[in-house]
Amino acid sequence: MIKDSNRIAIIASERNISFQELLQRITLYSHYTPRQAGEKTLIFAENREGWIYAFYSIWNNHGIAVPVDASSTVSDVAYIINDCKPACVWTTAQKLDVVKAAIQETGHTMDVCLIEDYELIEMHEENAQITYREEDTALIIYTSGTTGSPKGVMLSFQNILVNVRAVSKEVPIFTEDRRTLILLPLHHVLPLVGTVVMPLYVGGGVAICPAMSGPAIMDTLQRGKIGIMVGVPRLWQTLYGGIKKKIDAMAITRGLFNLCASLNNKTISRIIFKTVHQKLGGHMKYLVSGGAALDREIALGLETLGLNLLEGYGMTEAAPMIAFTRPGDLVPNCVGIPLSVTECKIVNGEVCAKGPNIMQGYYNRPEETAAVIDKDGFLHTGDLGHMDEKGRVYITGRSKEIIVLSNGKNVQPNEIEYKLEKYTERVKEAAVVQDGDMLRAIIVPQTEWAQNLSDEEVEEILKREVLEPYNLTVTNYKKLMSLFVYRGELPRTRMEKLKRYMLKDIIQSVSPSIKKETLIEEPVFEEYQILKKYIEEEKQIHLRPTDHIETDLAFDSLDMVALEGFIQQTFGTSIRTADMPGYRNIQTMAEYIANSKTRMEVQEEDWHQFLNADSSQLELPHGNAFMPMSRLIVRGVFKLYNRLTIKGVDNIPTEGPMIIAPNHQSYLDGPLVSASLPAEIMRNSFYYATEEHMRGRFRQAYARSNNIVLMERSNLRDSILKLAEVLKRGKHVVIFPEGARTHTGELSQFKKTFAILSRELHVPVVPVCIKGAFEALPRSKRFVSPHQIEIEYLPPILPDDNLTYDDIANQVKQAIHECLKKQ
């Protein structure tokens, strides 16, 4: 640790502590720390100089340090005490009541020591001589609990030293002439190892920032002459966002920024943006980002300002690094090259790592340890990624956080959240959650802007000024279709990671009926009232004039086709389905209708007339010669791998058109139906698929040559007419009434498209019951398991003029439901 005993080791407020005093304080604290080797001691305190003395006193006595989040509740602390049974806790007067209550709750006996009692007293101690065996356990770090109960990660001295040597000896980032800022809470492994252990080990010293506020950080950077600053992405987002806002305010600075971006020359950038460097203390050498993925724009932006950004990738279980970017090798979206002693590989898309930096295991949890460290010693990180030819690691997402939509698209919520938070005048913070088959945004509005506005007014402005501009810049599957205004703080760990498992509780905590209490003045003109009555009856909802056709009302393709027909027949004007999302809300749509109508006569959509109109001119997709062969191959694979059984084929009509309506359990369902149908039926069957499933030239060509009718968003009426034309030509339609794969294995709501086709064209519906496909390939899995699959064709349901569309849909759903219940 020590290079020169008189050098400054710690700067804490106005105090400068030398390395000699640091070692003496460690000796003093060691008198009160358990002396038995391997004994566990908690540190439960805010960042301060005494935290460091207590920490090293544990190591000096050959004990195991257990840092605890200073914001932990009584139950949080009690959980850790119960789990690891410590002999002692170092805490502060501020936290003492929590400690006493936690000890009382557990009934565990342990010593309690106050950190501040020994921070400033006079000493006559000898310098500590910290020794260790690399194989001994040095730390138990409890995971942050973003997904539930935390686990104690056991890290050895070797685990930690591998990290230290990687960035001091192998790549000289931490050196004796660079002081490091202590900013992040030290209970987490990244700031503990990165801002305490590493800089003190090499002799560079540290400066403790007294608070997370902007003024405190800037003051500490200046006084401490900081060379290395370790932070998390939200810190860099805030820093860069503030700087960039000032740059964008003037044309000349915008131009200089763009010039530096094109030149990509650090020397020129430092000259042009000298003021930025001076405000960071004038000695900043490296900004280090860890804890989560850093957005590409921020990384490149900070580099454009002439700052050296290094990104590390890892986790608590790797103490913490698996890979890090080397100076001068910043590649956007890349987290660097693995440590020299660490082997990385990609297994089924997941990043796996093996080496002396990988933890000893989870404390007292051998089964959970075995679940993440395989028999070959590779840690399965849960992160998705890939590696390039130079060995660089690229992280594409966290498998547990990825939202998988019904169209098969994977969405990284943090990417969308960053884009929303760029609207800084309106948005304080944002989170994205899945809402059925759509994406919903939870937005915390800027307090000063929103304080005199109702939730409804805030929501209306956010939809207009944030959601709509965002939706115009992204592909359909990344569009936000719903918005929830939240005036609290989003649940985060101390390392600023969202606790995503708590987000749905936020939405559910506010009753929809309560949110509707504050009513916006409703228009009284007749066109709006007619439109309102139609929508409320169709969707069985309470309509507000500020509701958007997609983001609030969740209109699907059939809903929009019906609305288009209703507007045409009632008002004699036309709004194309593709244009409907472009209207700010229902009120503006009604105002357009009022100004463009040629008549006003309330009529319902005449589906019979619409579906029986001449559609022979429409071009249908066609099959190919390989379809029968591919059917046999797919059936053989399913029979061998999933022990596929096919029942009820005799229920399939041998003559005339039919609608085949299976439940939708997984991606396997389409191939399962093709493989299980008789060859002649399969050749004459057409599938209905969304346009999003078939994006790209190759997929669309595949659809045209494999009997797939696309639901084209730009012309929904023609898409449905194509289905009608298929049936009028005596062929068959395969359509999944749920519209999307189930999330739970249970049946979802059945949409009415198939029922309307059945009743108006007098075509029978054959319900199809698929079992086991959900277990073989649920939404959360990428690969098929060998779970048994069964597909059963049920007796056809014949349309009747006395049956409504809902009656037909419910009969089909009930038939499948009864089949699923059978063992």
Short mmCIF file of N, CA, C and O in Angstrom, two decimals, residues 11 65 101 118 136 168 174 262 289 303 349 393 511 518 531 566 586 701 748 820:
data_model
loop_
_atom_site.label_atom_id
_atom_site.label_comp_id
_atom_site.label_asym_id
_atom_site.label_seq_id
_atom_site.Cartn_x
_atom_site.Cartn_y
_atom_site.Cartn_z
N ILE A 11 -7.90 12.44 1.44
CA ILE A 11 -8.40 13.80 1.66
C ILE A 11 -9.86 13.68 2.05
O ILE A 11 -10.67 13.15 1.29
N ALA A 65 -14.49 -8.90 5.68
CA ALA A 65 -15.29 -7.68 5.71
C ALA A 65 -16.62 -7.89 5.00
O ALA A 65 -16.66 -8.50 3.92
N ALA A 101 -31.89 -2.25 16.40
CA ALA A 101 -33.18 -2.87 16.07
C ALA A 101 -32.98 -4.16 15.28
O ALA A 101 -33.71 -5.15 15.49
N TYR A 118 -13.05 6.91 16.93
CA TYR A 118 -11.61 6.73 16.79
C TYR A 118 -11.03 7.44 15.56
O TYR A 118 -9.87 7.27 15.23
N ASP A 136 -7.51 -16.91 0.84
CA ASP A 136 -8.46 -16.64 1.92
C ASP A 136 -9.59 -15.71 1.43
O ASP A 136 -9.39 -14.87 0.55
N SER A 168 -3.06 -1.67 -12.89
CA SER A 168 -1.93 -0.92 -12.32
C SER A 168 -0.61 -1.38 -12.92
O SER A 168 0.18 -0.57 -13.40
N PHE A 174 -4.14 3.12 -12.84
CA PHE A 174 -3.96 3.58 -11.46
C PHE A 174 -2.45 3.63 -11.17
O PHE A 174 -1.76 2.62 -11.24
N SER A 262 -15.47 15.49 -35.74
CA SER A 262 -14.96 15.04 -37.05
C SER A 262 -13.45 14.88 -37.04
O SER A 262 -12.91 13.98 -37.68
N SER A 289 -16.25 4.27 -16.33
CA SER A 289 -17.68 3.96 -16.23
C SER A 289 -17.88 2.47 -16.00
O SER A 289 -17.27 1.64 -16.68
N GLU A 303 -15.60 11.76 -25.23
CA GLU A 303 -14.33 11.69 -25.96
C GLU A 303 -14.15 12.93 -26.83
O GLU A 303 -13.04 13.46 -26.95
N GLY A 349 -25.32 -17.29 -26.84
CA GLY A 349 -25.53 -15.85 -26.79
C GLY A 349 -25.18 -15.20 -25.47
O GLY A 349 -25.21 -13.97 -25.36
N VAL A 393 -15.22 -7.49 -26.17
CA VAL A 393 -16.53 -7.96 -25.73
C VAL A 393 -17.57 -6.87 -25.98
O VAL A 393 -17.34 -5.70 -25.67
N SER A 511 -55.00 3.48 -8.61
CA SER A 511 -56.19 2.92 -9.23
C SER A 511 -56.57 3.73 -10.46
O SER A 511 -56.56 4.95 -10.43
N THR A 518 -59.89 13.51 -12.00
CA THR A 518 -59.69 14.87 -12.49
C THR A 518 -60.08 14.90 -13.96
O THR A 518 -59.35 14.42 -14.81
N LEU A 531 -68.47 9.98 -32.16
CA LEU A 531 -67.23 9.19 -32.18
C LEU A 531 -66.97 8.57 -30.81
O LEU A 531 -66.60 7.40 -30.69
N PHE A 566 -66.59 3.04 -40.10
CA PHE A 566 -67.61 3.81 -39.39
C PHE A 566 -67.55 5.28 -39.76
O PHE A 566 -68.58 5.92 -40.01
N ILE A 586 -58.27 11.89 -29.65
CA ILE A 586 -59.59 11.69 -30.24
C ILE A 586 -60.27 13.03 -30.52
O ILE A 586 -61.00 13.17 -31.51
N ALA A 701 -40.13 -11.84 -49.26
CA ALA A 701 -40.09 -12.78 -50.38
C ALA A 701 -40.53 -14.17 -49.90
O ALA A 701 -41.26 -14.89 -50.60
N SER A 748 -55.17 -15.97 -23.79
CA SER A 748 -55.37 -14.52 -23.76
C SER A 748 -56.71 -14.20 -24.42
O SER A 748 -57.43 -15.08 -24.89
N LEU A 820 -57.46 -27.78 -23.04
CA LEU A 820 -56.23 -27.54 -22.27
C LEU A 820 -56.35 -28.08 -20.85
O LEU A 820 -55.34 -28.46 -20.24
#
